[in-house]
XYZ file of C-alpha atoms in Angstrom:
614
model
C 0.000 0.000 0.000
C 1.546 3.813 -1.281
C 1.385 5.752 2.570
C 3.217 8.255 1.247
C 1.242 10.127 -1.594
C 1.607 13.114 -0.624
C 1.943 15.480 -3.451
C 3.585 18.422 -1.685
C 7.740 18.651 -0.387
C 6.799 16.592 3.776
C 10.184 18.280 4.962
C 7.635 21.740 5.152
C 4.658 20.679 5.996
C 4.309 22.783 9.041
C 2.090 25.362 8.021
C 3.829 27.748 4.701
C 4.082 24.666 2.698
C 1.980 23.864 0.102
C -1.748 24.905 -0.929
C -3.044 21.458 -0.258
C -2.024 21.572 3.137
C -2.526 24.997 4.327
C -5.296 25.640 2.141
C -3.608 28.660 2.085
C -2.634 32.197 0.316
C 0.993 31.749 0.986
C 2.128 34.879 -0.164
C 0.114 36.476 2.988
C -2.136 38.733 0.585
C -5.796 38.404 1.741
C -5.311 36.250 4.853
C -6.757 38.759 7.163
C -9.376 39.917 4.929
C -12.887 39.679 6.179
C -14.484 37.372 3.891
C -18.068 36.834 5.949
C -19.493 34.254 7.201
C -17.509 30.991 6.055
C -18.226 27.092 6.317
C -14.961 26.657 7.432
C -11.716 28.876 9.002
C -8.000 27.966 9.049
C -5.733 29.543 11.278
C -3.384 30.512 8.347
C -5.212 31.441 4.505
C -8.008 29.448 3.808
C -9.775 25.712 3.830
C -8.099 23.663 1.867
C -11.483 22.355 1.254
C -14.240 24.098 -1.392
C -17.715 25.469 0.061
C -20.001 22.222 -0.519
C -17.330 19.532 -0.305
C -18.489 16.085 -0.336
C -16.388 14.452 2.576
C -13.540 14.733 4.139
C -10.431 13.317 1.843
C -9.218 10.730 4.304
C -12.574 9.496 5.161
C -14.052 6.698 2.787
C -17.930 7.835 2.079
C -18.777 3.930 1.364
C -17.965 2.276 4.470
C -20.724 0.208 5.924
C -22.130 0.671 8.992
C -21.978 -2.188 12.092
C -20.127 -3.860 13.984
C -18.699 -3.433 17.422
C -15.031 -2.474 18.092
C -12.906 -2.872 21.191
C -9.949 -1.013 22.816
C -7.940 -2.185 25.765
C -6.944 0.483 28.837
C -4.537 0.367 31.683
C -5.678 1.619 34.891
C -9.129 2.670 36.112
C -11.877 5.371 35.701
C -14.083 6.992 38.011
C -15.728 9.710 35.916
C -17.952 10.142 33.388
C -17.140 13.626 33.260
C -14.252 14.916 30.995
C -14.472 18.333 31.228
C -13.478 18.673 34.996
C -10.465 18.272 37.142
C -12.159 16.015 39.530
C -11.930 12.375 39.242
C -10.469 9.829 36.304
C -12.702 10.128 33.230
C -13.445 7.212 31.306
C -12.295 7.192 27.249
C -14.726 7.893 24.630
C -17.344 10.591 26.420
C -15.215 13.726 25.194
C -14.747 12.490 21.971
C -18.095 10.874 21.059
C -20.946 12.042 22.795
C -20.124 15.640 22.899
C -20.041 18.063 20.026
C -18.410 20.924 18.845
C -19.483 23.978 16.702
C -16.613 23.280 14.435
C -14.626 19.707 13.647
C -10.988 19.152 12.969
C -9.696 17.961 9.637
C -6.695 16.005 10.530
C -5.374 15.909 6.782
C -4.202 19.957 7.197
C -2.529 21.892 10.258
C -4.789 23.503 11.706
C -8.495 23.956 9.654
C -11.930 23.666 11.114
C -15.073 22.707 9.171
C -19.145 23.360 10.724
C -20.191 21.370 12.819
C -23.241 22.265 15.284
C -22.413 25.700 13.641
C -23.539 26.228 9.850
C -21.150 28.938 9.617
C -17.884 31.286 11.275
C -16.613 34.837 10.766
C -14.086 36.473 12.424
C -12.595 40.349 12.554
C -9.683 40.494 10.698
C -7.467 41.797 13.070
C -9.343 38.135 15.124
C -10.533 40.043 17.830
C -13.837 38.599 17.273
C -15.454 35.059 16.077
C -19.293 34.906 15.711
C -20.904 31.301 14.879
C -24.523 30.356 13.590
C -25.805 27.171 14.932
C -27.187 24.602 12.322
C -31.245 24.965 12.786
C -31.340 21.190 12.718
C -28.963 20.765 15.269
C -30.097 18.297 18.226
C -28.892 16.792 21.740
C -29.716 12.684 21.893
C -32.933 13.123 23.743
C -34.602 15.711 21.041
C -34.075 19.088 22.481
C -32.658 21.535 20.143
C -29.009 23.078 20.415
C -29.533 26.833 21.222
C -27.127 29.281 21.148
C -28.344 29.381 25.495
C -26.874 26.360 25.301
C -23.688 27.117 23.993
C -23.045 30.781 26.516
C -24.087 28.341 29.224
C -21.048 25.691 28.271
C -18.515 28.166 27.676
C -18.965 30.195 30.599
C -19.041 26.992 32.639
C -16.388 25.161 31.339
C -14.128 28.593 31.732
C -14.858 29.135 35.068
C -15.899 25.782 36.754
C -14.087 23.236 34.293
C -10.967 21.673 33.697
C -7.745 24.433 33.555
C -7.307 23.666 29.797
C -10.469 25.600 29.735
C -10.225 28.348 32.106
C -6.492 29.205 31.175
C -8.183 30.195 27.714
C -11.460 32.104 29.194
C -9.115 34.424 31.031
C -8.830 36.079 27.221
C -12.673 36.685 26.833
C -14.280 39.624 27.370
C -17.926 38.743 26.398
C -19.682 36.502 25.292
C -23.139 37.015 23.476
C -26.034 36.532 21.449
C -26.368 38.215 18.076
C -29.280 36.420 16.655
C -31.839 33.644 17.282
C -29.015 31.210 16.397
C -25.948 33.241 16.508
C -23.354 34.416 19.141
C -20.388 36.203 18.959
C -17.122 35.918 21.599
C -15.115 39.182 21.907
C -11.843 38.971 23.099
C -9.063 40.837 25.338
C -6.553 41.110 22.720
C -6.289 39.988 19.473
C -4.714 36.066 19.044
C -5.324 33.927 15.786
C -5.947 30.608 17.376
C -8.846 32.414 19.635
C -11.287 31.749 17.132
C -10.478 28.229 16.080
C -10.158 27.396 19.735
C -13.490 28.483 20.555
C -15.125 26.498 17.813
C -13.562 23.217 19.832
C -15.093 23.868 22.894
C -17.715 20.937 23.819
C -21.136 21.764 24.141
C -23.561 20.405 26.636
C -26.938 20.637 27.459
C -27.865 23.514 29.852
C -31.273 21.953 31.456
C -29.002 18.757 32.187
C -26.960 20.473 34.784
C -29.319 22.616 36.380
C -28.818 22.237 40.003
C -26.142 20.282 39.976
C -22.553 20.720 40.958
C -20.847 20.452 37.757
C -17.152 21.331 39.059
C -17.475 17.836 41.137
C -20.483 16.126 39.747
C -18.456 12.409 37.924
C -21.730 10.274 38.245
C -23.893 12.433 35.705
C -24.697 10.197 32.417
C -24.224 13.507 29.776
C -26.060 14.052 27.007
C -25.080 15.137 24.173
C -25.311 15.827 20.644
C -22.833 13.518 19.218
C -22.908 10.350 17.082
C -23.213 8.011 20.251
C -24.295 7.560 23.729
C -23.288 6.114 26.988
C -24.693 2.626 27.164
C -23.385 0.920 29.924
C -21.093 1.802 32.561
C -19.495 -0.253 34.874
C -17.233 1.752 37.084
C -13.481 0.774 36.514
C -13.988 -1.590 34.205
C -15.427 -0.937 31.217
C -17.941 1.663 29.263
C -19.785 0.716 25.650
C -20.823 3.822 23.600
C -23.768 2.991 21.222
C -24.253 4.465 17.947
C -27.093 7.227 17.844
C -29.355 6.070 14.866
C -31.156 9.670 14.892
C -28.019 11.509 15.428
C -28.835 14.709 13.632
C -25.419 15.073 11.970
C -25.110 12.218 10.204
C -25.204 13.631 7.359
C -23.095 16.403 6.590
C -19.779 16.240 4.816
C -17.755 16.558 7.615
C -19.242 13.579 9.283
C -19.868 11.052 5.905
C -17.640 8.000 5.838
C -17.253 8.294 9.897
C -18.302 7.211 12.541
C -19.012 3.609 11.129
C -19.312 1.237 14.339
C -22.390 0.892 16.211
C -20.508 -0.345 19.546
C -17.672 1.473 21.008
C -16.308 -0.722 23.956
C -13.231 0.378 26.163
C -12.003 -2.581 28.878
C -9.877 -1.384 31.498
C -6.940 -3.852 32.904
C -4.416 -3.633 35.714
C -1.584 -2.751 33.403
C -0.810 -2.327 29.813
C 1.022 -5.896 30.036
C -2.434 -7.161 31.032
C -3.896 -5.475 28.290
C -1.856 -6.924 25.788
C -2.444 -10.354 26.837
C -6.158 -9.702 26.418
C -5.529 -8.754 22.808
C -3.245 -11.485 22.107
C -6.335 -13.926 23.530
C -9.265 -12.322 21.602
C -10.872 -10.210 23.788
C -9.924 -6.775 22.483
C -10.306 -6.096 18.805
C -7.072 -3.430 18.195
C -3.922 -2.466 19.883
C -0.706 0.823 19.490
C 2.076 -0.413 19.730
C 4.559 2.082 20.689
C 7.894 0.223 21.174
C 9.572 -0.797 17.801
C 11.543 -3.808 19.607
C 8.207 -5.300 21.196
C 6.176 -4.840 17.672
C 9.697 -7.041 15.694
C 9.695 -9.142 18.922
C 6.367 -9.844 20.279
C 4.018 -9.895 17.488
C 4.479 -13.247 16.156
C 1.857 -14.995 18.435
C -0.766 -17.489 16.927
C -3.222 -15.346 15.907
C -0.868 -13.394 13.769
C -0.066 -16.846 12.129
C -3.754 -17.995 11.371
C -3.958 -13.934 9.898
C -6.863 -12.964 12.059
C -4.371 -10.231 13.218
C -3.626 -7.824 10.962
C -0.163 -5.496 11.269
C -0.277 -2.391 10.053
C 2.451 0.701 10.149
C 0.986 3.816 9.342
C 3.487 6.899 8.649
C 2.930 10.343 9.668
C 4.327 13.723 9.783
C 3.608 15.552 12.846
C 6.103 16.596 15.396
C 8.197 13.875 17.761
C 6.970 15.890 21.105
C 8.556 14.815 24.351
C 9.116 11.910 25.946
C 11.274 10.809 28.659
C 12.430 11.395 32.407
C 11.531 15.129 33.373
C 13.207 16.775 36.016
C 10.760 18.679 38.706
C 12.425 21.814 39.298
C 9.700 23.244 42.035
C 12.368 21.236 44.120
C 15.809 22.404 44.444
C 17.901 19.696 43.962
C 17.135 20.540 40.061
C 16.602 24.027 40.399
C 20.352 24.473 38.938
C 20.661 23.760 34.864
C 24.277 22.349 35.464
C 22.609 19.970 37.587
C 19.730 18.777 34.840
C 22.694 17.805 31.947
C 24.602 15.662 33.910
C 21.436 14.248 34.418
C 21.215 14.212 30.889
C 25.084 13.008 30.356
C 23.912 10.038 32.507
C 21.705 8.140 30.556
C 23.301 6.832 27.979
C 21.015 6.761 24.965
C 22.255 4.623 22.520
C 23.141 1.556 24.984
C 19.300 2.096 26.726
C 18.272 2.238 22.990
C 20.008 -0.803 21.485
C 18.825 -2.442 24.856
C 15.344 -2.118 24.863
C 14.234 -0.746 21.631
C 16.508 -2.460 19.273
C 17.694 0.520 18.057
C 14.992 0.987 15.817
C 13.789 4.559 16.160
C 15.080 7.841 16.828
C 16.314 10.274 19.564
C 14.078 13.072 20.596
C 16.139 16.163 19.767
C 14.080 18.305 20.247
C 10.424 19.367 21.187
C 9.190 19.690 17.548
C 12.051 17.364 15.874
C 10.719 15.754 12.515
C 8.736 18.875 11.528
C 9.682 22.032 10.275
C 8.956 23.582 13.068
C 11.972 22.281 15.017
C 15.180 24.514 15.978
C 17.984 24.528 14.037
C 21.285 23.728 14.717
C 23.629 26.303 15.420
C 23.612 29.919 16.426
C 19.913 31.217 16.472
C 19.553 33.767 13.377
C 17.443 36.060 11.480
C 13.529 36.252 13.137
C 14.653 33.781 15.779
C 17.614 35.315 17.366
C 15.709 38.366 17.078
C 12.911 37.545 19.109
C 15.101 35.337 21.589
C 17.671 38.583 22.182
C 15.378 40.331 24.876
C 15.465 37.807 26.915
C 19.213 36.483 26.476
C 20.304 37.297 29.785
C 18.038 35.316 31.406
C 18.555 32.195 28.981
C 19.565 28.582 29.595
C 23.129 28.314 28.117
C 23.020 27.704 24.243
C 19.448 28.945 23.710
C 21.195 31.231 21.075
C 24.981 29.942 20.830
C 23.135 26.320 20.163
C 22.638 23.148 22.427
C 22.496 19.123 21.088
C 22.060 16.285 23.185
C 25.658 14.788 24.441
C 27.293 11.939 22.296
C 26.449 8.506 24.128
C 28.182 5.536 23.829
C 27.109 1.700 22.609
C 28.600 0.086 25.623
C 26.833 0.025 28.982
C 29.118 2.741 31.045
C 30.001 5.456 28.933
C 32.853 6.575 30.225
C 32.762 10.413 28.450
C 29.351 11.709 29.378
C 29.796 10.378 33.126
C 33.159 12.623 33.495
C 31.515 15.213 31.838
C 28.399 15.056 34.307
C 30.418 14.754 37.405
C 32.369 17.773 36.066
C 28.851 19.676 35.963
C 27.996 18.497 39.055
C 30.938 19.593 41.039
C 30.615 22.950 39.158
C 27.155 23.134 40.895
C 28.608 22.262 44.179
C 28.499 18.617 44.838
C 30.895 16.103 45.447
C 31.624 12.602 45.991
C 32.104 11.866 49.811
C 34.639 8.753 51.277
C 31.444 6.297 51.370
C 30.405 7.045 47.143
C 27.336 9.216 48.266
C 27.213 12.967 46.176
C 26.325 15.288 48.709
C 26.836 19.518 48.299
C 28.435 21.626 51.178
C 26.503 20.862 53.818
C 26.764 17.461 53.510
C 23.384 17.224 52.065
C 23.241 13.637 50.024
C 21.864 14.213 46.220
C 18.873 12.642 46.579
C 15.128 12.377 45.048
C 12.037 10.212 43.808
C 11.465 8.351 40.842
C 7.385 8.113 40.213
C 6.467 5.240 37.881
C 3.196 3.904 37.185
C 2.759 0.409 37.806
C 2.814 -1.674 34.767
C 4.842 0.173 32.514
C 7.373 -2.564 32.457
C 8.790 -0.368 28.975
C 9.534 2.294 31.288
C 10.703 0.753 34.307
C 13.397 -0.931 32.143
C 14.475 2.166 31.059
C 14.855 3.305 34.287
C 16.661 0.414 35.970
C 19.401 0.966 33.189
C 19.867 4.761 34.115
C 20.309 3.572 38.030
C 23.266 1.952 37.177
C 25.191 4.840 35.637
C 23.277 7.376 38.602
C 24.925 5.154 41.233
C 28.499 5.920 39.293
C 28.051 9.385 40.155
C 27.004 8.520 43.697
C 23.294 9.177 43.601
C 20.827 6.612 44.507
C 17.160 7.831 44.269
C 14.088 6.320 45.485
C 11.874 4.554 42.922
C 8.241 4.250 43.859
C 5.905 2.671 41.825
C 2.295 3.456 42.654
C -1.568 2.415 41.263
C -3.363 4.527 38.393
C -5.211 6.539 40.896
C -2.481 7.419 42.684
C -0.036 8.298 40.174
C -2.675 10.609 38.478
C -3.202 12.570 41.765
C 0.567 12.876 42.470
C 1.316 14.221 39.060
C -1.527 16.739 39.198
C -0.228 17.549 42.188
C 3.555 17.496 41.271
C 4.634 14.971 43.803
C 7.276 13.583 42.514
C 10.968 14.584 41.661
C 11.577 12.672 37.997
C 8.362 11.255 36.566
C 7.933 9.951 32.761
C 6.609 12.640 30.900
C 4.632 12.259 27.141
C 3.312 15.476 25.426
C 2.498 15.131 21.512
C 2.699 18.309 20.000
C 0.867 19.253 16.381
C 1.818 21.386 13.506
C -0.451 24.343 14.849
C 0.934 24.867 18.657
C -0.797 27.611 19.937
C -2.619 28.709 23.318
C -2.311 25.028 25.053
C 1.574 25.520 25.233
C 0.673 27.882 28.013
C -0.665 25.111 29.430
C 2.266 22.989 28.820
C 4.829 25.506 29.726
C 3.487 28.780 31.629
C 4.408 30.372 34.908
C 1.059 29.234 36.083
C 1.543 25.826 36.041
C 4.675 26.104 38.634
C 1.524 26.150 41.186
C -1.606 25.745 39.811
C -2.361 21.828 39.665
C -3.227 19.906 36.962
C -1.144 21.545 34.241
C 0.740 19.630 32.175
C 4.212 21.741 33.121
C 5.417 18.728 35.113
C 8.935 20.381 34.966
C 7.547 23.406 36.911
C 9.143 25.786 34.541
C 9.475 29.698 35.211
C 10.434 31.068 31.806
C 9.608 34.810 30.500
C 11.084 33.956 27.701
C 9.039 30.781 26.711
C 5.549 32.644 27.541
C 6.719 35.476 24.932
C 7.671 32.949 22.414
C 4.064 31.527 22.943
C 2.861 35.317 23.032
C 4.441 35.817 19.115
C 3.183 32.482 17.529
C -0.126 33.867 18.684
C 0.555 37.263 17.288
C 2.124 36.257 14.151
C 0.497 37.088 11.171
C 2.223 35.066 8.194
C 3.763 31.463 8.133
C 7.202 32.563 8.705
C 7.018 34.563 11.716
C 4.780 32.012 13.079
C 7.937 29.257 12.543
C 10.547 31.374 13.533
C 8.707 31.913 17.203
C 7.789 27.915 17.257
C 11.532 27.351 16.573
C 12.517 29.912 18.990
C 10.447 28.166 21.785
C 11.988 24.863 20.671
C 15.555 26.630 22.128
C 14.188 27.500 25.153
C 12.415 24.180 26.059
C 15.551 21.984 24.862
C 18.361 24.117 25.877
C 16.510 24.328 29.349
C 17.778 20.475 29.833
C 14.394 19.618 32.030
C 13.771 16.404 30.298
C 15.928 13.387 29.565
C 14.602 12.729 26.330
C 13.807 9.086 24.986
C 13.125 8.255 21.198
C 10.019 8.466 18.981
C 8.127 6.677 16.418
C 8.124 7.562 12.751
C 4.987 6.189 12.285
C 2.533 4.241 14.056
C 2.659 0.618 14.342
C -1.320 -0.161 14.862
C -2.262 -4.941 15.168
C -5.926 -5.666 14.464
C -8.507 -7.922 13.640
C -8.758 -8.512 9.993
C -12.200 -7.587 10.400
C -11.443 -3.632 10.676
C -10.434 -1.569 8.140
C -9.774 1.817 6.924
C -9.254 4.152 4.196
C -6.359 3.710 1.978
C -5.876 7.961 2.319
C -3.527 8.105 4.842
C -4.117 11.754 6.640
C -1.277 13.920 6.928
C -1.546 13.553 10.948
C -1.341 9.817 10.271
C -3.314 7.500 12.878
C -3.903 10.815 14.958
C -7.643 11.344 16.879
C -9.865 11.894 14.538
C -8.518 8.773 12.527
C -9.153 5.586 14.544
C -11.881 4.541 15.241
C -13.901 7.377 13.436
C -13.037 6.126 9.688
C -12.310 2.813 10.009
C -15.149 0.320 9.962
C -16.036 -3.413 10.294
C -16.263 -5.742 7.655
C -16.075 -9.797 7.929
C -14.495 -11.668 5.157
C -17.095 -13.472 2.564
């Protein structure tokens, strides 16, 4: 099968690239004209899609309908409320049996398409975004979607829901109706993403959660207006979603070809190990694999054989995010930069690599490596260093000069990046005592917690290899290995001193990195800045993709916050996957048009479908 059919240069796909996939005016003439209401808005140019399209490319219009398809989970859930900080929600609900006013195509960087809304337009400066809801527009048990309904959810979600939603409320300034199905959201300053954001936002039904507590209410059943609905629900261990056969968007373009199973079943085991072994017997239907050495090693079991498991490897071209060991630096013993690379000089890559991953896929070099997004090498120039020298003085060394990860070595001690470490270590002001234990001036040992989440025998493995080259350097930290529950509640609370940290990052980063990276999340819980980082710097960066009005400024401050995140040495960084290796029952298919987000959401399960051999 031809993945790779793309008919535009991949090495630029991030968002100046080619007309396909921006959808775009790439010269920058017209892209802030006001143009009216539109079916569709893309944060650079326009749709790549014409008014009155058909279906989405990567979706296949002719799939049947049926069938029931089953995922496997680790851990447990507690919630059937997403939105909320409260509680462990269970899969599917967010993604299935809310809505939207606008939907995601996957196949460019960032472009929205109606969905509950017929309809966007925005100012041009995008100080404004005003939406028209679809008249035929309906929640599961028959009410209407009103544009009440809609000022209700936002409002909520901003001030009672989950900080991914209030950090980006804090930048409206009102919120109201224009028309019997119409609403406009004015905003504190002007930010291109504002717009498309808003048009994610779930919506729920208003007269559900009347006198209820929705900021701790995880036993609610919610309706919504999506394409299925909670069926059962057994708490902890498993939830079925069932196919809405009077779903009132079933229709439309955006939606034809998707949404193709009538069962959506997620089973939830001790640990991913446990998992596996329940796909391997038959009782889950498809399974991400996301170690190359397990996928050459472990997939040769007998229903692979008999080909009632299919293996499939699905490229894509989004960014590598991060994903490793990250350093919590809310505590002091990694408060110091020279204390965080020979961290980094410790774990020696290639030998952890070759060891439990055969070697087979790439180092993380950066936040946004394989994209075009990602720093370059070298001395920052041109719009980068420019919008990096403010803030050089308060900079992590070789932010502008230029920072790689260390050289590592094949063999298990690598002799090189431990002297180097210990040399950065001592610089910081610790030292080896007579007994082998690193302690700093006041006799302090070098010491901190691992937090691991039981089951993730991938990662513990990883980390059992790095003890043995921490020890060299005379530091022996705790490893504690705690339940699903518990791990969750420590992270969002940021107990912990190293942790294993996974962020995927898209071609269109915009207000979430605050989320990811801003000054709030050094106390605020539930954030995903795990490392605790304090950085001016990085919230500017975030600031200027935000402002930017053309492709190239908007790359030059993605690339410039790529330098501040790597060169600030909080994360150890592991490897990533090319592309997505994806085992299966035969029975399940999907399209042949490979997205350019490859097996992203929005891919499985929504286009694939079932289909039994005749």
């Amino acid at each position: 099968m031809n993945w790779r059919h793309f008919g535009c240069a991949l090495a630029a796909l991030a968002l100046a690239f080619c007309p396909r996939l921006a959808g775009a005016d790439t010269t920058g003439a017209g892209m802030d004209a006001a143009l009216g209401p539109a079916a569709g808005i893309a944060m650079y140019g326009l749709p790549a899609l014409p008014a009155g399209f058909d279906h989405l490319p990567y979706a296949n219009p002719g799939a049947p309908k049926g069938g029931t398809i089953r995922f496997g989970e680790s851990g447990r859930f507690d919630s059937l409320n997403p939105w909320i900080l409260a509680g462990r929600p269970a899969q599917g609900i967010a993604n299935y049996v809310a809505e939207s006013l606008m939907a995601r195509s996957i196949d460019e960087p960032f472009t929205l398409y109606g969905l509950l809304a017929e309809s966007v337009e925005t100012a041009p400066d995008r100080s404004w975004v005003e939406f028209t809801l679809r008249p035929e527009a309906r929640f599961s048990d028959g009410a209407p979607v009103t544009v009440d309904d809609v000022i209700w959810s936002y409002r909520t979600l901003g001030t009672l829901g989950h900080p991914r939603y209030q950090n980006v409320w804090r930048k409206v300034k009102e919120i109201a109706q224009t028309g019997p199905r119409s609403l406009r959201i004015t905003f504190t300053e002007p930010d291109r993403e504002l717009p498309l954001i808003m048009g994610m936002r779930p919506v729920l039904e208003r007269a559900q959660w009347q006198g209820k507590d929705f900021a701790n209410d995880t036993r609610t059943v919610p309706v919504g207006s999506g394409p299925y609905v909670i069926d059962r629900v057994e708490t902890g261990r498993f939830l079925t979603l069932k196919r809405n056969p009077d779903w009132w968007g079933k229709d439309l373009p955006v939606n034809r070809g998707r949404y193709n199973f009538d069962i959506l079943r997620w089973d939830y085991f001790g640990d991913p190990n446990t998992a596996f072994e329940a796909f391997k017997a038959g009782d889950i239907d498809v399974w991400r694999e996301g170690s190359a050495a397990k996928w050459a090693r472990d997939y040769d079991f007998p229903a692979v054989r008999r080909g009632e498991v299919v293996l499939d490897e699905i490229p894509h071209h989004r960014p590598s995010g991060i994903s490793g060991l990250v350093m919590n630096t809310r505590l002091s013993v990694f408060a110091d930069w020279r204390v965080r690379e020979a961290m980094i000089d410790a774990y020696n890559f290639r030998f952890i690599s070759n060891t439990l991953n055969a070697g087979a896929e790439p180092r993380i070099t950066s936040y946004f490596a394989n994209s075009d997004l990602a720093m370059r090498p070298g001395p920052a120039v041109g719009k980068v260093a420019a919008l990096l020298a403010p803030y050089a003085a308060g900079l992590p060394p070789g932010t502008l000069s230029g920072y790689s990860l260390p050289e590592t070595s094949d063999k298990m001690l690598d002799r090189p990046g431990l002297r180097h470490a210990a040399e950065m270590l001592e610089q910081a002001g610790w030292n080896v005592d007579d007994e082998g234990v690193l302690r700093n001036a006041k006799g302090q040992p070098f010491t901190f917690e691992i937090l691991l989440k039981q089951g993730a025998a991938d990662v513990q493995s990883n980390v059992d290899i790095y003890l043995q080259s921490l020890a060299r350097l005379g530091i022996r930290p705790t490893v504690t290995r705690v339940d699903d529950a518990q791990y969750q509640m420590r992270v969002t609370n940021y107990d912990y001193g190293m942790t294993w940290m996974m962020i995927a990052l898209s071609l269109s980063p915009g207000n979430e990195q605050m989320l990811y990276w801003g000054a709030k999340g050094v106390t605020d819980p539930g954030s995903r800045n795990l490392m605790g980082m304090n950085s001016p710097a990085a919230e500017a960066m975030v600031h200027a993709m935000l402002d930017a009005r053309d492709p190239e400024d908007f790359t030059a401050a993605v690339r410039a916050l790529d330098r501040i995140l790597t060169a600030g040495r909080y994360v150890i960084p592991s490897w990533y996957p090319p592309e997505t290796h994806v085992a299966h029952i035969r029975e399940l298919h999907f399209p042949k048009r490979i997205p350019l987000y490859g097996d992203w959401p929005g891919f499985l399960p929504e286009t694939w479908w079932y289909e039994a051999e005749q």
